[in-house]
CSV table of C-alpha atoms in Angstrom, one decimal:
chain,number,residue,atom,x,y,z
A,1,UNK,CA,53.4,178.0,62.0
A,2,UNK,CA,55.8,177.1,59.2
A,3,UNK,CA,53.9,176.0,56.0
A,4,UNK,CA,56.4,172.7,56.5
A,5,UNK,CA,55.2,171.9,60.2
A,6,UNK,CA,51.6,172.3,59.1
A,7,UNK,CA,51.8,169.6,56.5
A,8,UNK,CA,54.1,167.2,58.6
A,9,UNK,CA,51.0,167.6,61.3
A,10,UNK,CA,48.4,167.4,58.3
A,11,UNK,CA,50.4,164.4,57.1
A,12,UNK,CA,50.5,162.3,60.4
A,13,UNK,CA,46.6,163.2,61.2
A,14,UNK,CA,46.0,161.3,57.9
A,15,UNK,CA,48.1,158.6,58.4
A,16,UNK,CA,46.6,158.3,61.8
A,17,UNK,CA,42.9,158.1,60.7
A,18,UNK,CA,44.3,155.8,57.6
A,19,UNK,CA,45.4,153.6,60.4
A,20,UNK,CA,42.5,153.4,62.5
A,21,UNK,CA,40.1,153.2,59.6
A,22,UNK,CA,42.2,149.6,58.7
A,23,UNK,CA,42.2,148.9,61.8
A,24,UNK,CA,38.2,148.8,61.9
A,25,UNK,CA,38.1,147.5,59.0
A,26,UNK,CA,40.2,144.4,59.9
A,27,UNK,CA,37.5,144.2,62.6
A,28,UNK,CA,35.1,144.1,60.4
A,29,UNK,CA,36.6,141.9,57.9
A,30,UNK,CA,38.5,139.2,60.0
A,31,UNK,CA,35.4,137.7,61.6
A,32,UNK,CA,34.1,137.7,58.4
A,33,UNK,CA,36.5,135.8,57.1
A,34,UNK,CA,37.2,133.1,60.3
A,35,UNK,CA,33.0,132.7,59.8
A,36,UNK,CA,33.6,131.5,56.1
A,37,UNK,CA,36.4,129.6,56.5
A,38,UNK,CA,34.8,127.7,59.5
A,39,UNK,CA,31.8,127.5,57.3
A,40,UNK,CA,33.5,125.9,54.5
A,41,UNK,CA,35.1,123.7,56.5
A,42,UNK,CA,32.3,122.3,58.4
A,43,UNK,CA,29.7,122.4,56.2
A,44,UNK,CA,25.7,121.2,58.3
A,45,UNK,CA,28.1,120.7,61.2
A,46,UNK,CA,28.6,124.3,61.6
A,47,UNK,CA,25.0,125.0,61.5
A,48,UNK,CA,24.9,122.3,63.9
A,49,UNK,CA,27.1,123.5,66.3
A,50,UNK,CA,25.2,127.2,66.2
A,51,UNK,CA,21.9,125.2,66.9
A,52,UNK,CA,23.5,123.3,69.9
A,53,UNK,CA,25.1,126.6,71.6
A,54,UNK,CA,22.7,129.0,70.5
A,55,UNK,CA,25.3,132.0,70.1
A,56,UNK,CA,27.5,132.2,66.8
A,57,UNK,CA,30.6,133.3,68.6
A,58,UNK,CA,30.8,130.4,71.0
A,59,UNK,CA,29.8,127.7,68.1
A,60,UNK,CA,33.0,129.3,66.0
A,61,UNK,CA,35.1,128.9,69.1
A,62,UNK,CA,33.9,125.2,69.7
A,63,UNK,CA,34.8,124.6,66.1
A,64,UNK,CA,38.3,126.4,66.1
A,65,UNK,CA,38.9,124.2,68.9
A,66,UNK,CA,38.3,120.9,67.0
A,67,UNK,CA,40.4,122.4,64.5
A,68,UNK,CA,43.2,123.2,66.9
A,69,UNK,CA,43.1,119.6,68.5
A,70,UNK,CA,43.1,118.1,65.0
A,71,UNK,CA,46.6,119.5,64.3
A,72,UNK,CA,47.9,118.2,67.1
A,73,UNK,CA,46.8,114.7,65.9
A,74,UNK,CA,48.2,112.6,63.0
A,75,UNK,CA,46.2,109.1,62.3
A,76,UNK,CA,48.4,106.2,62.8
A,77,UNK,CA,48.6,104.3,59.3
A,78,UNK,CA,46.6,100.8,59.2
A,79,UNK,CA,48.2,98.3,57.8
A,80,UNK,CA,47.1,96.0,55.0
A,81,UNK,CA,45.8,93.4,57.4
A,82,UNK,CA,43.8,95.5,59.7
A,83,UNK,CA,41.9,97.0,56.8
A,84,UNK,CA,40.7,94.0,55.8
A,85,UNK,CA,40.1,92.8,59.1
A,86,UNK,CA,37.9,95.8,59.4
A,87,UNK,CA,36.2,95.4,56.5
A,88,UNK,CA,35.7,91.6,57.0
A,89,UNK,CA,33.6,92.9,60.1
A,90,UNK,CA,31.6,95.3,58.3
A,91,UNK,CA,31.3,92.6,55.6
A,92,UNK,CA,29.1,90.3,58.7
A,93,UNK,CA,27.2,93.5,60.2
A,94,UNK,CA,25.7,93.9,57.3
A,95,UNK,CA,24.8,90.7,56.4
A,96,UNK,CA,22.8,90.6,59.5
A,97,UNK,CA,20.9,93.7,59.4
A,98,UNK,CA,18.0,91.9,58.0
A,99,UNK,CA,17.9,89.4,61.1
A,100,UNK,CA,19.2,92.0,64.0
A,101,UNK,CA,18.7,95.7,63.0
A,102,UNK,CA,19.4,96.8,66.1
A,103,UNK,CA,22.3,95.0,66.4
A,104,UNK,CA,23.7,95.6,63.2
A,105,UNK,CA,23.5,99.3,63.8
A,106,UNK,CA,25.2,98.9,67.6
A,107,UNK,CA,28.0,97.1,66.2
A,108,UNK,CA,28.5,99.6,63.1
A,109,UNK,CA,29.0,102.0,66.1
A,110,UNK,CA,31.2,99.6,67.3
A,111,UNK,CA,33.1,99.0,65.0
A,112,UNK,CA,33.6,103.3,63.8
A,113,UNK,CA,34.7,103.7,67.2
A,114,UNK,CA,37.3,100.6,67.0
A,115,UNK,CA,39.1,102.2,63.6
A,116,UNK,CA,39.1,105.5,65.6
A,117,UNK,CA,41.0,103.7,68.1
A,118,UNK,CA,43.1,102.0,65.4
A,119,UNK,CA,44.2,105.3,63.9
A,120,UNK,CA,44.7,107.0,67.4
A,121,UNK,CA,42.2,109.3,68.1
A,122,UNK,CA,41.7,110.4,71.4
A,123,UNK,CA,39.3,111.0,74.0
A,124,UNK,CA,37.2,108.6,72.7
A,125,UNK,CA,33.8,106.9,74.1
A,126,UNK,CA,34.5,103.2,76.0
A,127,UNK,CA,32.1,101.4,74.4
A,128,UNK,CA,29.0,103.6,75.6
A,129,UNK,CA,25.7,103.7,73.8
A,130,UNK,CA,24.7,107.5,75.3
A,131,UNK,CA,24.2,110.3,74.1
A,132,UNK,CA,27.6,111.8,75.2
A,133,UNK,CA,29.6,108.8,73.6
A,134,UNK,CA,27.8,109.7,70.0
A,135,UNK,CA,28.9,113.4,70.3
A,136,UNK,CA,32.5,112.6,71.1
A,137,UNK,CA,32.3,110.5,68.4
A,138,UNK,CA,30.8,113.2,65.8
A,139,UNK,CA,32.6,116.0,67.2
A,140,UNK,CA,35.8,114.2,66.5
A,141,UNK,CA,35.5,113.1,63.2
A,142,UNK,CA,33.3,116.3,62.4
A,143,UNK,CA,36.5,118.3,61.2
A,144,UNK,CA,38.0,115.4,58.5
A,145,UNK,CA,34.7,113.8,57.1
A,146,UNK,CA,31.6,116.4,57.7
A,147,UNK,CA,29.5,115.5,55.5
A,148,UNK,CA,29.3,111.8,56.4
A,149,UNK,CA,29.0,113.3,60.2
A,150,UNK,CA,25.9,115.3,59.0
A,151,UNK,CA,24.3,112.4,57.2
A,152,UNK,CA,24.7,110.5,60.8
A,153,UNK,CA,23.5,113.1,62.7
A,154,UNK,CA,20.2,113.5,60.8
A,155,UNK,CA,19.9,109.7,61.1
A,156,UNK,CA,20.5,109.6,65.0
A,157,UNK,CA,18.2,112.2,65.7
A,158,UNK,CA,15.6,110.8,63.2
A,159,UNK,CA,14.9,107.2,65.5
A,160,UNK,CA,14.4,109.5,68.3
A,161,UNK,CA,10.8,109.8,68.3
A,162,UNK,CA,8.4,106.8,69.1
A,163,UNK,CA,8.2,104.9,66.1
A,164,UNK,CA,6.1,101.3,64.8
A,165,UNK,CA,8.6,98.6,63.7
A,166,UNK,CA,8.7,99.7,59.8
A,167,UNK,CA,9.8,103.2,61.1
A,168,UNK,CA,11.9,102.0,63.2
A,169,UNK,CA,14.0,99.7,60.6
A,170,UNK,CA,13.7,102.1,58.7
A,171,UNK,CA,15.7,104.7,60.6
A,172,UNK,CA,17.8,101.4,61.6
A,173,UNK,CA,18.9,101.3,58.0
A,174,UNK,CA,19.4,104.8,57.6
A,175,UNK,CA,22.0,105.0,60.6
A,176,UNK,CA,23.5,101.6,59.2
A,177,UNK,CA,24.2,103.7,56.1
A,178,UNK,CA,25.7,106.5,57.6
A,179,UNK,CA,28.1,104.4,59.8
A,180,UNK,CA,29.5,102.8,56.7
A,181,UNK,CA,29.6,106.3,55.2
A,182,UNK,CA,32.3,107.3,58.0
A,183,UNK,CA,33.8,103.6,58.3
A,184,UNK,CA,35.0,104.1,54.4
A,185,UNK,CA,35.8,107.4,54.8
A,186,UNK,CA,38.4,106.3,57.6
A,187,UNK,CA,39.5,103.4,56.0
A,188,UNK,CA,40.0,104.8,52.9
A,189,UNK,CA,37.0,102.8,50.9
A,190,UNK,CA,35.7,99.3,52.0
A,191,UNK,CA,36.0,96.1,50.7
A,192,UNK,CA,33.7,95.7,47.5
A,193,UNK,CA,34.3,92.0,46.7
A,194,UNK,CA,31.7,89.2,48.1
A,195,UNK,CA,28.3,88.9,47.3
A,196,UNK,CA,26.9,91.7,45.5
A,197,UNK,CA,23.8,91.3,47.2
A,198,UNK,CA,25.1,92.2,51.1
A,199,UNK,CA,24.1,95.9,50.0
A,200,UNK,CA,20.8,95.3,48.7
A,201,UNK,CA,20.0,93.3,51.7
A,202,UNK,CA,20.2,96.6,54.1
A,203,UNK,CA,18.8,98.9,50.4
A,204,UNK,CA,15.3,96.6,50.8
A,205,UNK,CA,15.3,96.2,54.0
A,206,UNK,CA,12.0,96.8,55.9
């Protein structure tokens, strides 16, 4: 064999095994990568999402697939008067926390799910207090906001077991929080005019 053919066969043999070893290597590294960026993205909801399907790969599909749906969505603008209409309403559920916990943290749910509709989200809950409702709720808004999704997870899963009535405000407060969490991140920040006080009526509540 000419020396000439032997190094045009040595030289395509290399090129070969360069080739497959960056192909397993993208393998390797690709996952890698999607795992981060989902990670990054998602924050506790990722670890959430693991916990609830108990295998990574189909937690990082159900993610990828909020992300894909996300694109396909772009919030309506609110106007001017339908902020403040929305945060005239959060303005009264908060002022009667202290009389109707329960109530107070319903209608926060309520009223979430009524600026989701506002901005055009689909697939959304029809007024449902189940468990299925919530998590089309926080699987929706998991991909833009989170970390306020987190802090309303922890809350929602905290007032599951049997509590006394302290507890039990308690964990009503805590969900109240994290329901104006997500209703100013949607809205862009809520009305802080008013009485000063509205806030430290749910802080001290007991």
């Amino acid at each position: 064999m000419e020396t000439q053919t032997v190094i045009i066969v040595v030289i395509s043999v290399l090129v070969v095994l360069a080739g497959g070893a960056a192909f397993l290597l993208a393998r390797r590294l690709l996952p890698a990568r999607r795992t981060a960026r989902l990670r990054e993205r998602f924050g506790a909801e990722y670890d959430h999402a693991v916990r609830a399907h108990g295998d990574l790969a189909e937690a990082e599909r159900d993610l990828s697939a909020r992300l894909d749906r996300r694109r396909g969505f772009s919030p309506r603008p609110l106007s001017d008067e339908e902020r403040r209409d929305h945060g005239d309403t959060w303005s009264v559920i908060q002022q009667g926390f202290v009389d109707d916990p329960v109530g107070a943290a319903r209608d926060a749910r309520g009223l979430v799910e009524t600026i989701m509709t506002d901005l055009g989200y689909p697939g959304l809950p029809s007024g449902t207090d189940d468990d299925a409702g919530f998590e089309r709720v926080a699987r929706a808004l998991s991909v833009d906001h989170p970390e306020a999704v987190a802090v309303l997870r922890r809350a929602h899963a905290a007032g599951r077991p049997a509590m006394d009535d302290r507890e039990r405000t308690e964990n009503l407060r805590e969900v109240l929080i994290a329901y104006r969490g997500l209703a100013d991140a949607l809205l862009g920040g809520l009305p802080t005019t008013g009485d000063a006080s509205r806030g430290e009526r749910i802080e001290e509540a007991d």
